[in-house]
Every structure is written in structure tokens, then in C-alpha cells.
PDB file of C-alpha atoms in Angstrom:
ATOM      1  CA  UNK A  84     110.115  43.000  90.119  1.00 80.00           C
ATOM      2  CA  UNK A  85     109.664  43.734  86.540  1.00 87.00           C
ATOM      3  CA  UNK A  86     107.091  41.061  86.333  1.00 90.00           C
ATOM      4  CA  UNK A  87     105.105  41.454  89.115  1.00 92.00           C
ATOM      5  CA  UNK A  88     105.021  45.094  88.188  1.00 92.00           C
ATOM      6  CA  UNK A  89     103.704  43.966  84.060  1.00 93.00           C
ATOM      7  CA  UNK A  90     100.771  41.520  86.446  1.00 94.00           C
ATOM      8  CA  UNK A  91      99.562  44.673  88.161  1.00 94.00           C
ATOM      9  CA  UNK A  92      99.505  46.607  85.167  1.00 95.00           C
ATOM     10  CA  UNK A  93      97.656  44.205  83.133  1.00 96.00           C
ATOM     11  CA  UNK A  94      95.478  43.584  86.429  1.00 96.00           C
ATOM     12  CA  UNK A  95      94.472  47.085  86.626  1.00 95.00           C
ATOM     13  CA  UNK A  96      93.760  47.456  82.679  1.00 97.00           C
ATOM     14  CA  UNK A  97      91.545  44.440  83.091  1.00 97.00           C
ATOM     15  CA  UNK A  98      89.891  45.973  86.122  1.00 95.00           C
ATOM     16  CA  UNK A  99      89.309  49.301  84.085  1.00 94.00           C
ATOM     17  CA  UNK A 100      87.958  47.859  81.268  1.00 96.00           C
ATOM     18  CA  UNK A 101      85.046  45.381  83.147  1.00 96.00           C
ATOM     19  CA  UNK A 102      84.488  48.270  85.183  1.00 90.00           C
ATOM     20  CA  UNK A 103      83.893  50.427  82.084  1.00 91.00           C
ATOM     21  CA  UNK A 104      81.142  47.872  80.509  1.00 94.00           C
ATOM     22  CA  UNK A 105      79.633  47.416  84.063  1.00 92.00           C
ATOM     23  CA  UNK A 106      79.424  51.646  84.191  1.00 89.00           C
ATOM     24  CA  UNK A 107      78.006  51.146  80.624  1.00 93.00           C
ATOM     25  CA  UNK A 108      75.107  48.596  81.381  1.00 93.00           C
ATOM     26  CA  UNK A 109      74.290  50.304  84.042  1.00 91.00           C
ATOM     27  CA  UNK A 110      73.671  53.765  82.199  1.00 92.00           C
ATOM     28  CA  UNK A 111      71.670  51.654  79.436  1.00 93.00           C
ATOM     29  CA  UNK A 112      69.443  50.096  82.235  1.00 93.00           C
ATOM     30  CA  UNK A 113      68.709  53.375  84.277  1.00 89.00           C
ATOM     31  CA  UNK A 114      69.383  55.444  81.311  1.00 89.00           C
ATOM     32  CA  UNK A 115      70.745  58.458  83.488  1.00 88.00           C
ATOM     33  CA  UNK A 116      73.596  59.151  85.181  1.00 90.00           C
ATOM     34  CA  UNK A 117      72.905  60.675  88.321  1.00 93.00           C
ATOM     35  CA  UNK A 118      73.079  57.251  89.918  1.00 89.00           C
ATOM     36  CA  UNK A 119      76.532  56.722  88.247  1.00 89.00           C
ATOM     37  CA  UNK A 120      77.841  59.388  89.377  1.00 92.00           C
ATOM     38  CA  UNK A 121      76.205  58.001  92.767  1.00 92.00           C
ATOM     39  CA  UNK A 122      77.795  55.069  92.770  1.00 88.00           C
ATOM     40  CA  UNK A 123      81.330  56.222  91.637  1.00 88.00           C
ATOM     41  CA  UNK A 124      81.258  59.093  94.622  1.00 94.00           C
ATOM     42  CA  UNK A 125      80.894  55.860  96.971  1.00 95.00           C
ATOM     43  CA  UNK A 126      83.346  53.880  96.064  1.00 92.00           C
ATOM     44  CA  UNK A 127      85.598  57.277  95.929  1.00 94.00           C
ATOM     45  CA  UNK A 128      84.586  57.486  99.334  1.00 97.00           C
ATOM     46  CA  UNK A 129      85.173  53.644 100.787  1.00 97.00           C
ATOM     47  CA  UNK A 130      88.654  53.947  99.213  1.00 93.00           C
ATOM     48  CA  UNK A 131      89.486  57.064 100.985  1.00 95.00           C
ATOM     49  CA  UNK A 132      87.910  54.842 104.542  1.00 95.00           C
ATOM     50  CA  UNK A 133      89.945  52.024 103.638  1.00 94.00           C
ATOM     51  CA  UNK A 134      93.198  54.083 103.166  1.00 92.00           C
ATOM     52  CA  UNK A 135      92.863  55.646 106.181  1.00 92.00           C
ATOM     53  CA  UNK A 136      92.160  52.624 108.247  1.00 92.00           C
ATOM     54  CA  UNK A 137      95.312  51.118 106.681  1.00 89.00           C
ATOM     55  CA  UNK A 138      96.850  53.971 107.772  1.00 82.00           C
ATOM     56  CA  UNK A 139      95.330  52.983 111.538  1.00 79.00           C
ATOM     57  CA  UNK A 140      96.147  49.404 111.684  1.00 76.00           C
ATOM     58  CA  UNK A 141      99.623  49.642 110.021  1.00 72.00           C
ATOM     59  CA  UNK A 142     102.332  48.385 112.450  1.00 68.00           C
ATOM     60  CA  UNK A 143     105.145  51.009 110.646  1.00 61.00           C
ATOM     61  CA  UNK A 144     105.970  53.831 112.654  1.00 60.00           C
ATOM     62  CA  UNK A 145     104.656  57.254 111.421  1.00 56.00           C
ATOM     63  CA  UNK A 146     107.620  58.015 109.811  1.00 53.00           C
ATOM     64  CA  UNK A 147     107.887  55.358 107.446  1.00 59.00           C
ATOM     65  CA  UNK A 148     104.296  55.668 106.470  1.00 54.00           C
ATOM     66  CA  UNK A 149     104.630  58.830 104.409  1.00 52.00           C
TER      67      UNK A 149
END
């Protein structure tokens, strides 16, 4: 468990830090942030879809889900 638990971690940090460059070339290239803060409200967004679908297709009973 332990180490599964130090792969996500490290995962995530990885994850954080390309995403954090990619935010940063993109700022340089359009050079405003409008369309950053664009971009981060739709991926907000498709996460929230995504957990509720999960929520949808999930074969737990409503109980367990919580």
C-alpha cells in the first residue's frame, strides 16, 4: 500500500509540474491569461462530468458510494 501510495504521489507531482510549464508556454505564446483561465475552467468542468458519470456507471450501491 505504502508504495503504490509514494507512485501516486510522485505521479501527481510530475503531473503538476508539466502542467505548470505547459500553463507557462502557453501564457508566453498568447501573452494573456484570459484564455488560461479559459482553459483551466474546462478542464474544472470535464472533471466535475467525469465524476459524476462515474458516479452513474458505478455498479456499488448508493450507499457505499459516499
Amino acid at each position: 500500500h505504502k508504495r503504490v501510495w509514494g507512485y501516486a504521489t510522485a505521479g501527481f507531482a510530475a503531473l503538476q509540474a508539466i502542467s505548470g510549464y505547459a500553463m507557462s508556454g502557453l501564457y508566453t505564446v498568447l501573452g494573456s491569461y484570459y484564455l488560461l483561465f479559459a482553459i483551466g475552467s474546462s478542464l474544472l468542468a470535464a472533471g466535475l462530468v467525469l465524476i459524476l458519470l462515474s458516479r452513474r456507471f458505478s455498479n456499488a450501491p448508493f450507499a457505499e458510494r459516499t
